[in-house]
Coordinates of N, CA and C in Angstrom, one line a residue:
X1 N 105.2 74.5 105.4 CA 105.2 76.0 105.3 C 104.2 76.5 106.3
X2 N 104.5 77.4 107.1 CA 103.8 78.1 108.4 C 102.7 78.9 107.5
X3 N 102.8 80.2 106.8 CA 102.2 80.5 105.8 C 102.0 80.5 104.4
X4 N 100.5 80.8 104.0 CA 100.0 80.5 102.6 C 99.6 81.5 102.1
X5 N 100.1 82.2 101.0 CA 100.0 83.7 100.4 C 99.0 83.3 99.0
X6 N 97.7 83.9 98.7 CA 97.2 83.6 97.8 C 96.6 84.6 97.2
X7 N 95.7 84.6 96.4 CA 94.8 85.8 95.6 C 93.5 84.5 95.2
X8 N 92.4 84.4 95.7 CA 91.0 83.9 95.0 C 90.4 84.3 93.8
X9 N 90.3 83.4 93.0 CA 89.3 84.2 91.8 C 88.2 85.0 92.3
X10 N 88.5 85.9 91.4 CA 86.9 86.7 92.0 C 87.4 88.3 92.5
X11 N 88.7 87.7 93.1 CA 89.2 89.4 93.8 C 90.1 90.1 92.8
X12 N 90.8 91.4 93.2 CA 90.8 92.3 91.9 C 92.6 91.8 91.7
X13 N 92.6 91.3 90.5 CA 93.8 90.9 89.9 C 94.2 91.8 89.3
X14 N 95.7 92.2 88.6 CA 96.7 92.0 89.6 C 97.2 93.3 90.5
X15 N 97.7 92.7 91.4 CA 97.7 93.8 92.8 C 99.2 93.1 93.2
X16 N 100.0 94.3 93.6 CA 101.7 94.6 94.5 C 102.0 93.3 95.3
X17 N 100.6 93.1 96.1 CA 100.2 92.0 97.0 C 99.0 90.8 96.7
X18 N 99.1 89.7 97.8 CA 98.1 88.3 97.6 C 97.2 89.0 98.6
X19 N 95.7 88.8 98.4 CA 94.4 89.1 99.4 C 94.2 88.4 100.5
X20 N 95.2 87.6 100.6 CA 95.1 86.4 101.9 C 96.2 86.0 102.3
X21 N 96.3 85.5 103.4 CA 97.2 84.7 104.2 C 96.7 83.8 105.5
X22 N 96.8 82.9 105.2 CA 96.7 81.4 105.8 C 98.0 81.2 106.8
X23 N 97.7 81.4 108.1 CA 98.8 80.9 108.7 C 98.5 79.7 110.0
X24 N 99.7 78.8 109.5 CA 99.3 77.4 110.8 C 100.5 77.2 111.9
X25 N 101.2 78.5 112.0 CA 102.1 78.2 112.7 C 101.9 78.5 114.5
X26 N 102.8 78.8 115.6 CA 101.6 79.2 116.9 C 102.5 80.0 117.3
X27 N 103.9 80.6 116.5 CA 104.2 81.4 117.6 C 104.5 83.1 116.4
X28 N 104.1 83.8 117.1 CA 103.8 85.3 116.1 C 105.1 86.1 116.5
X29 N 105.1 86.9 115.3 CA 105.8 87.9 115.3 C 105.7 89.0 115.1
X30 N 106.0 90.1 115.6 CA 105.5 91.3 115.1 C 106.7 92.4 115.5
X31 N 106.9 92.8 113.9 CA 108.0 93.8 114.0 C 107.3 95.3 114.0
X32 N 108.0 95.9 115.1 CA 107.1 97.3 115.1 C 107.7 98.4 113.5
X33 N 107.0 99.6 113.3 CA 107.3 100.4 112.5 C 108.8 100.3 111.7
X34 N 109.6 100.1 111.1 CA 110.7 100.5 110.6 C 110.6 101.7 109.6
X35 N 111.7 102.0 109.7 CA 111.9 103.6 109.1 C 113.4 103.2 108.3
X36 N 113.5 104.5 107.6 CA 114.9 104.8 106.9 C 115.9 105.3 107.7
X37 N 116.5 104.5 108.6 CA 117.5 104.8 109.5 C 118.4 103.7 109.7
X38 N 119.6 103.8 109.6 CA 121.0 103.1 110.3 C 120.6 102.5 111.6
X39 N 121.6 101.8 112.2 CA 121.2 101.3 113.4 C 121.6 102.7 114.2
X40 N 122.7 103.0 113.6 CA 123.0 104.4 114.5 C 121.9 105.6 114.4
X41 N 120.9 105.9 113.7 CA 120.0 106.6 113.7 C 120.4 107.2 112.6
X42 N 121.3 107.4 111.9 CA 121.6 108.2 110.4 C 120.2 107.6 109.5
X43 N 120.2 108.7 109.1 CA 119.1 108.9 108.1 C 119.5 108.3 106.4
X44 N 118.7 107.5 106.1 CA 118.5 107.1 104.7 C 118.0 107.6 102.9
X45 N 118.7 107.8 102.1 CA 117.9 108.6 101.4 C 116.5 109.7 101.9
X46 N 117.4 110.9 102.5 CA 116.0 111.9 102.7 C 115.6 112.6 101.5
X47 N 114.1 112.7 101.7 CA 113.6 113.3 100.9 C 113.2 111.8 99.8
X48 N 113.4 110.5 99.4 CA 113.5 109.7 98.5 C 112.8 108.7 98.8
X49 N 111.1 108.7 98.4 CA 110.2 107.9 98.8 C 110.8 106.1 98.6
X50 N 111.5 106.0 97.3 CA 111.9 104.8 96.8 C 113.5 104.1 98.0
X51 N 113.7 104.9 97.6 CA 115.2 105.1 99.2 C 114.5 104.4 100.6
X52 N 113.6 105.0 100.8 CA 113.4 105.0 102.2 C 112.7 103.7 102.1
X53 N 112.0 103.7 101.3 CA 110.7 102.1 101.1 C 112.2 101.0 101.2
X54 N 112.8 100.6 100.6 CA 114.0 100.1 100.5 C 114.2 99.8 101.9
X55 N 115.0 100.9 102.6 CA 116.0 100.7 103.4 C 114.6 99.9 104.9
X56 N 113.1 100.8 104.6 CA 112.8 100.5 105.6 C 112.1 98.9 106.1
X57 N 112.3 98.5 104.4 CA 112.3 96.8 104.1 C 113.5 96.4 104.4
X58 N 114.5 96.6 104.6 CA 116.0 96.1 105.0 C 116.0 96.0 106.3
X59 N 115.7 97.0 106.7 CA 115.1 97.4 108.5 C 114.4 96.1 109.0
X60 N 112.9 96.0 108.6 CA 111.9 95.1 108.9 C 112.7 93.6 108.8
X61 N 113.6 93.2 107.5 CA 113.6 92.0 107.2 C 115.0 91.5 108.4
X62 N 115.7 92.7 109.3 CA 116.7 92.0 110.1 C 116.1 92.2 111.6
X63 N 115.1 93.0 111.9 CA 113.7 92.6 112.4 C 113.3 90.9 112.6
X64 N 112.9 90.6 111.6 CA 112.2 88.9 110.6 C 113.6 88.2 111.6
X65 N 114.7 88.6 111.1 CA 115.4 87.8 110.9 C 116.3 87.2 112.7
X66 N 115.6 88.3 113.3 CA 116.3 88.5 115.0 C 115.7 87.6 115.5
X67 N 114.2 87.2 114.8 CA 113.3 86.3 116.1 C 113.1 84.9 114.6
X68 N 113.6 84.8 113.9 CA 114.0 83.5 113.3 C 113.0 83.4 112.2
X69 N 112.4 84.7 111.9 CA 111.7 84.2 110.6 C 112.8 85.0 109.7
X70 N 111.5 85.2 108.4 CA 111.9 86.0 107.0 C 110.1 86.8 106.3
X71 N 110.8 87.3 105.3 CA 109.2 87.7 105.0 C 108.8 86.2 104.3
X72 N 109.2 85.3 104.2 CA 108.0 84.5 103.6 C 107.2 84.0 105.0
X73 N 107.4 84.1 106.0 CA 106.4 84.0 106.9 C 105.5 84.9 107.5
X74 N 105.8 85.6 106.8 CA 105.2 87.3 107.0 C 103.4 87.2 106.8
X75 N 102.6 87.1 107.5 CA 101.4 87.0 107.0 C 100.8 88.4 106.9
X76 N 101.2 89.4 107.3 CA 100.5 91.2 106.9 C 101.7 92.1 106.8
X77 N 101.8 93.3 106.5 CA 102.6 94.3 105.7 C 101.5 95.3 106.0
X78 N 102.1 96.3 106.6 CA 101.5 97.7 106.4 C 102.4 98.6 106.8
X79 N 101.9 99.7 105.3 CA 102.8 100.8 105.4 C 102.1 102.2 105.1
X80 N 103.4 103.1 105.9 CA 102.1 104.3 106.4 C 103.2 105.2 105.6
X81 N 102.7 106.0 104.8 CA 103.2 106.8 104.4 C 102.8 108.2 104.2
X82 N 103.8 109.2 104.3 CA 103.4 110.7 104.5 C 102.9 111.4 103.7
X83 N 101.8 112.1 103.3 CA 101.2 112.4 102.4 C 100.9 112.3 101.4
X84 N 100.7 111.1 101.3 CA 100.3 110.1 100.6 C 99.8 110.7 99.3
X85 N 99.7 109.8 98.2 CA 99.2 110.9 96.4 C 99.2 109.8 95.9
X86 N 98.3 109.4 95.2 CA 98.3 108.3 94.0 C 99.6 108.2 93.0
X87 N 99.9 109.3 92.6 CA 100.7 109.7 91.6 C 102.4 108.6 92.6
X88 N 102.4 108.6 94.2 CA 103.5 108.1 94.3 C 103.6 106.5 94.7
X89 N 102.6 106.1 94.0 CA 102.7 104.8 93.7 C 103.9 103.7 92.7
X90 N 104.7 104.7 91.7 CA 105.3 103.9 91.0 C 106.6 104.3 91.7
X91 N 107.0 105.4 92.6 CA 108.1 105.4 93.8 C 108.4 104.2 94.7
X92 N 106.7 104.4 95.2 CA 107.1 103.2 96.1 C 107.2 102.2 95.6
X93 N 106.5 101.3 94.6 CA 106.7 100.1 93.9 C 108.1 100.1 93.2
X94 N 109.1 101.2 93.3 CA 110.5 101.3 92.7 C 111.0 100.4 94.3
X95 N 111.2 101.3 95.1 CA 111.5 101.1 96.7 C 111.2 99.7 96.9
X96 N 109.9 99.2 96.5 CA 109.6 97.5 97.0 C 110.3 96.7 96.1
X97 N 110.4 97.4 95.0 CA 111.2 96.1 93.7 C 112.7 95.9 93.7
X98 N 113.3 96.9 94.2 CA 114.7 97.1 94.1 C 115.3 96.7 95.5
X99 N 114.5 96.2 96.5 CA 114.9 95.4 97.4 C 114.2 94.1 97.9
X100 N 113.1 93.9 97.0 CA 112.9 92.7 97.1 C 113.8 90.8 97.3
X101 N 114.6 91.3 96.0 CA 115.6 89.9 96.1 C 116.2 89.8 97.2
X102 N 117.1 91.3 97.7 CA 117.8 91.1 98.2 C 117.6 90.4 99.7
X103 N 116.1 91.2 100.4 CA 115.7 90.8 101.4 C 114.6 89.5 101.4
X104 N 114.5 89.3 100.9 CA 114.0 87.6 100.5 C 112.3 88.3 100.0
X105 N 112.0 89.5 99.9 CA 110.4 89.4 99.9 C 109.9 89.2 98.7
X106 N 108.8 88.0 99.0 CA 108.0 87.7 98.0 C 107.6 88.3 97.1
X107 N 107.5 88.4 95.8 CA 106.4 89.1 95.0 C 105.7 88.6 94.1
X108 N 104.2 88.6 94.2 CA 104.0 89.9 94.9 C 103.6 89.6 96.2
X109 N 103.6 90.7 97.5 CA 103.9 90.7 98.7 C 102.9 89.7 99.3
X110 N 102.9 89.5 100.7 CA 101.8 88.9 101.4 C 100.9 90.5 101.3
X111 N 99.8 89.8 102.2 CA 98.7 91.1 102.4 C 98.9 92.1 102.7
X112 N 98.8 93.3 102.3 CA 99.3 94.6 102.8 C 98.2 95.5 102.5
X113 N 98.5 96.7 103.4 CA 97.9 98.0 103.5 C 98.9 99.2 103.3
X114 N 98.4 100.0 102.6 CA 98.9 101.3 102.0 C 98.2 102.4 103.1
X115 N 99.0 103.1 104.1 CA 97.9 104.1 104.5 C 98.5 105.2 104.4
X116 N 98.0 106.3 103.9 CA 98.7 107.5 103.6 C 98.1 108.3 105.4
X117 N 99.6 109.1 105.8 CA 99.2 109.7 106.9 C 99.5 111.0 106.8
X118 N 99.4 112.0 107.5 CA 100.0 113.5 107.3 C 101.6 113.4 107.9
X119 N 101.9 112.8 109.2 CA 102.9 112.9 109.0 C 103.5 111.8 110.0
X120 N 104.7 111.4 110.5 CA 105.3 110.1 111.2 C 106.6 110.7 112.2
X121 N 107.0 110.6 113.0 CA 107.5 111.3 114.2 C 108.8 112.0 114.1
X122 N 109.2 111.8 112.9 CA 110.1 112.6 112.7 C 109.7 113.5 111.2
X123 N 110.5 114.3 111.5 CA 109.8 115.2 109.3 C 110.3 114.8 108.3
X124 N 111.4 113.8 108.7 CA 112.0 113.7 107.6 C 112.0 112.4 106.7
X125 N 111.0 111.0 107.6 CA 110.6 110.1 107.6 C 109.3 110.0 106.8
X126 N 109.4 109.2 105.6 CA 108.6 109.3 104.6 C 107.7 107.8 104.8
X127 N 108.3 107.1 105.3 CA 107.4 105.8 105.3 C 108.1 104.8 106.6
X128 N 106.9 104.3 107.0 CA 107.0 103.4 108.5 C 106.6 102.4 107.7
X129 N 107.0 100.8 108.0 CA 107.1 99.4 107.3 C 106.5 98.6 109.0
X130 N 105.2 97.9 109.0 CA 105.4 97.0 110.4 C 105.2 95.9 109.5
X131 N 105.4 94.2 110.6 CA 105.0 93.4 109.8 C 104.9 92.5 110.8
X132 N 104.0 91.1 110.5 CA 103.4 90.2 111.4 C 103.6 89.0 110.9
X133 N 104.2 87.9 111.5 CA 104.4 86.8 111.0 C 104.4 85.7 111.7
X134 N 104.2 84.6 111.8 CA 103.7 83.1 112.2 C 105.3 82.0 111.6
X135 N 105.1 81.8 113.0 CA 106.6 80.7 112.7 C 105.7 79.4 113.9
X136 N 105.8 77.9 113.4 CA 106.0 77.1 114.3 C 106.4 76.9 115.4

């Protein structure tokens, strides 16, 4: 296995994601932003934080999937999302859980970042997905 997804005693249990990743592989991957869009550009669930988290893990995972990985070699996760509120934490954790199986992602995830932004290049785009991964 290229990467190692863990959580140390000591750090704050339990969390969406593992606080570490161990990777021994040499050649990287890095999928830029995905969003809630078709290949054709049609828009996905607007307005539907859980919709879009979804689609824009579906997005990333055929991303993974172009240059020969998947998310289990995924060593970071960061997602930016638009105006971000505590309160829309159990949206998004809807959005990650309900496409998890299908796109092979781990849970709970490799290392991730949650960054709330004011806003992402289009208005109607609720959350950007990038991700970084290590393959042999």
């Amino acid at each position: 296995m290229t990467v190692r997804h863990f959580t140390p005693q000591g750090m704050l249990q339990p969390a969406p994601y593992h606080h570490v990743a161990v990777g021994t592989g040499t050649r990287h991957v890095h999928v830029s932003g995905q969003v809630a869009r078709l290949a054709d550009g049609t828009p996905v669930a607007p307005g539907d934080l859980a919709g879009q988290v979804a689609q824009a893990l579906r997005n990333t995972a055929v991303g993974l999937a172009g240059a020969g990985a998947s998310f289990t070699d995924v060593l970071r996760l960061t997602f930016y999302v638009t105006r971000w509120d505590a309160g829309l934490i159990g949206a998004f954790m809807t959005g990650v859980e309900a496409v998890a199986e299908e796109v092979g992602l781990p849970l709970p995830m490799p290392p991730a970042s949650l960054i709330g932004v004011e806003s992402l290049f289009e208005p109607d785009v609720l959350v950007e997905v990038e991700a970084t991964a290590l393959l042999d």
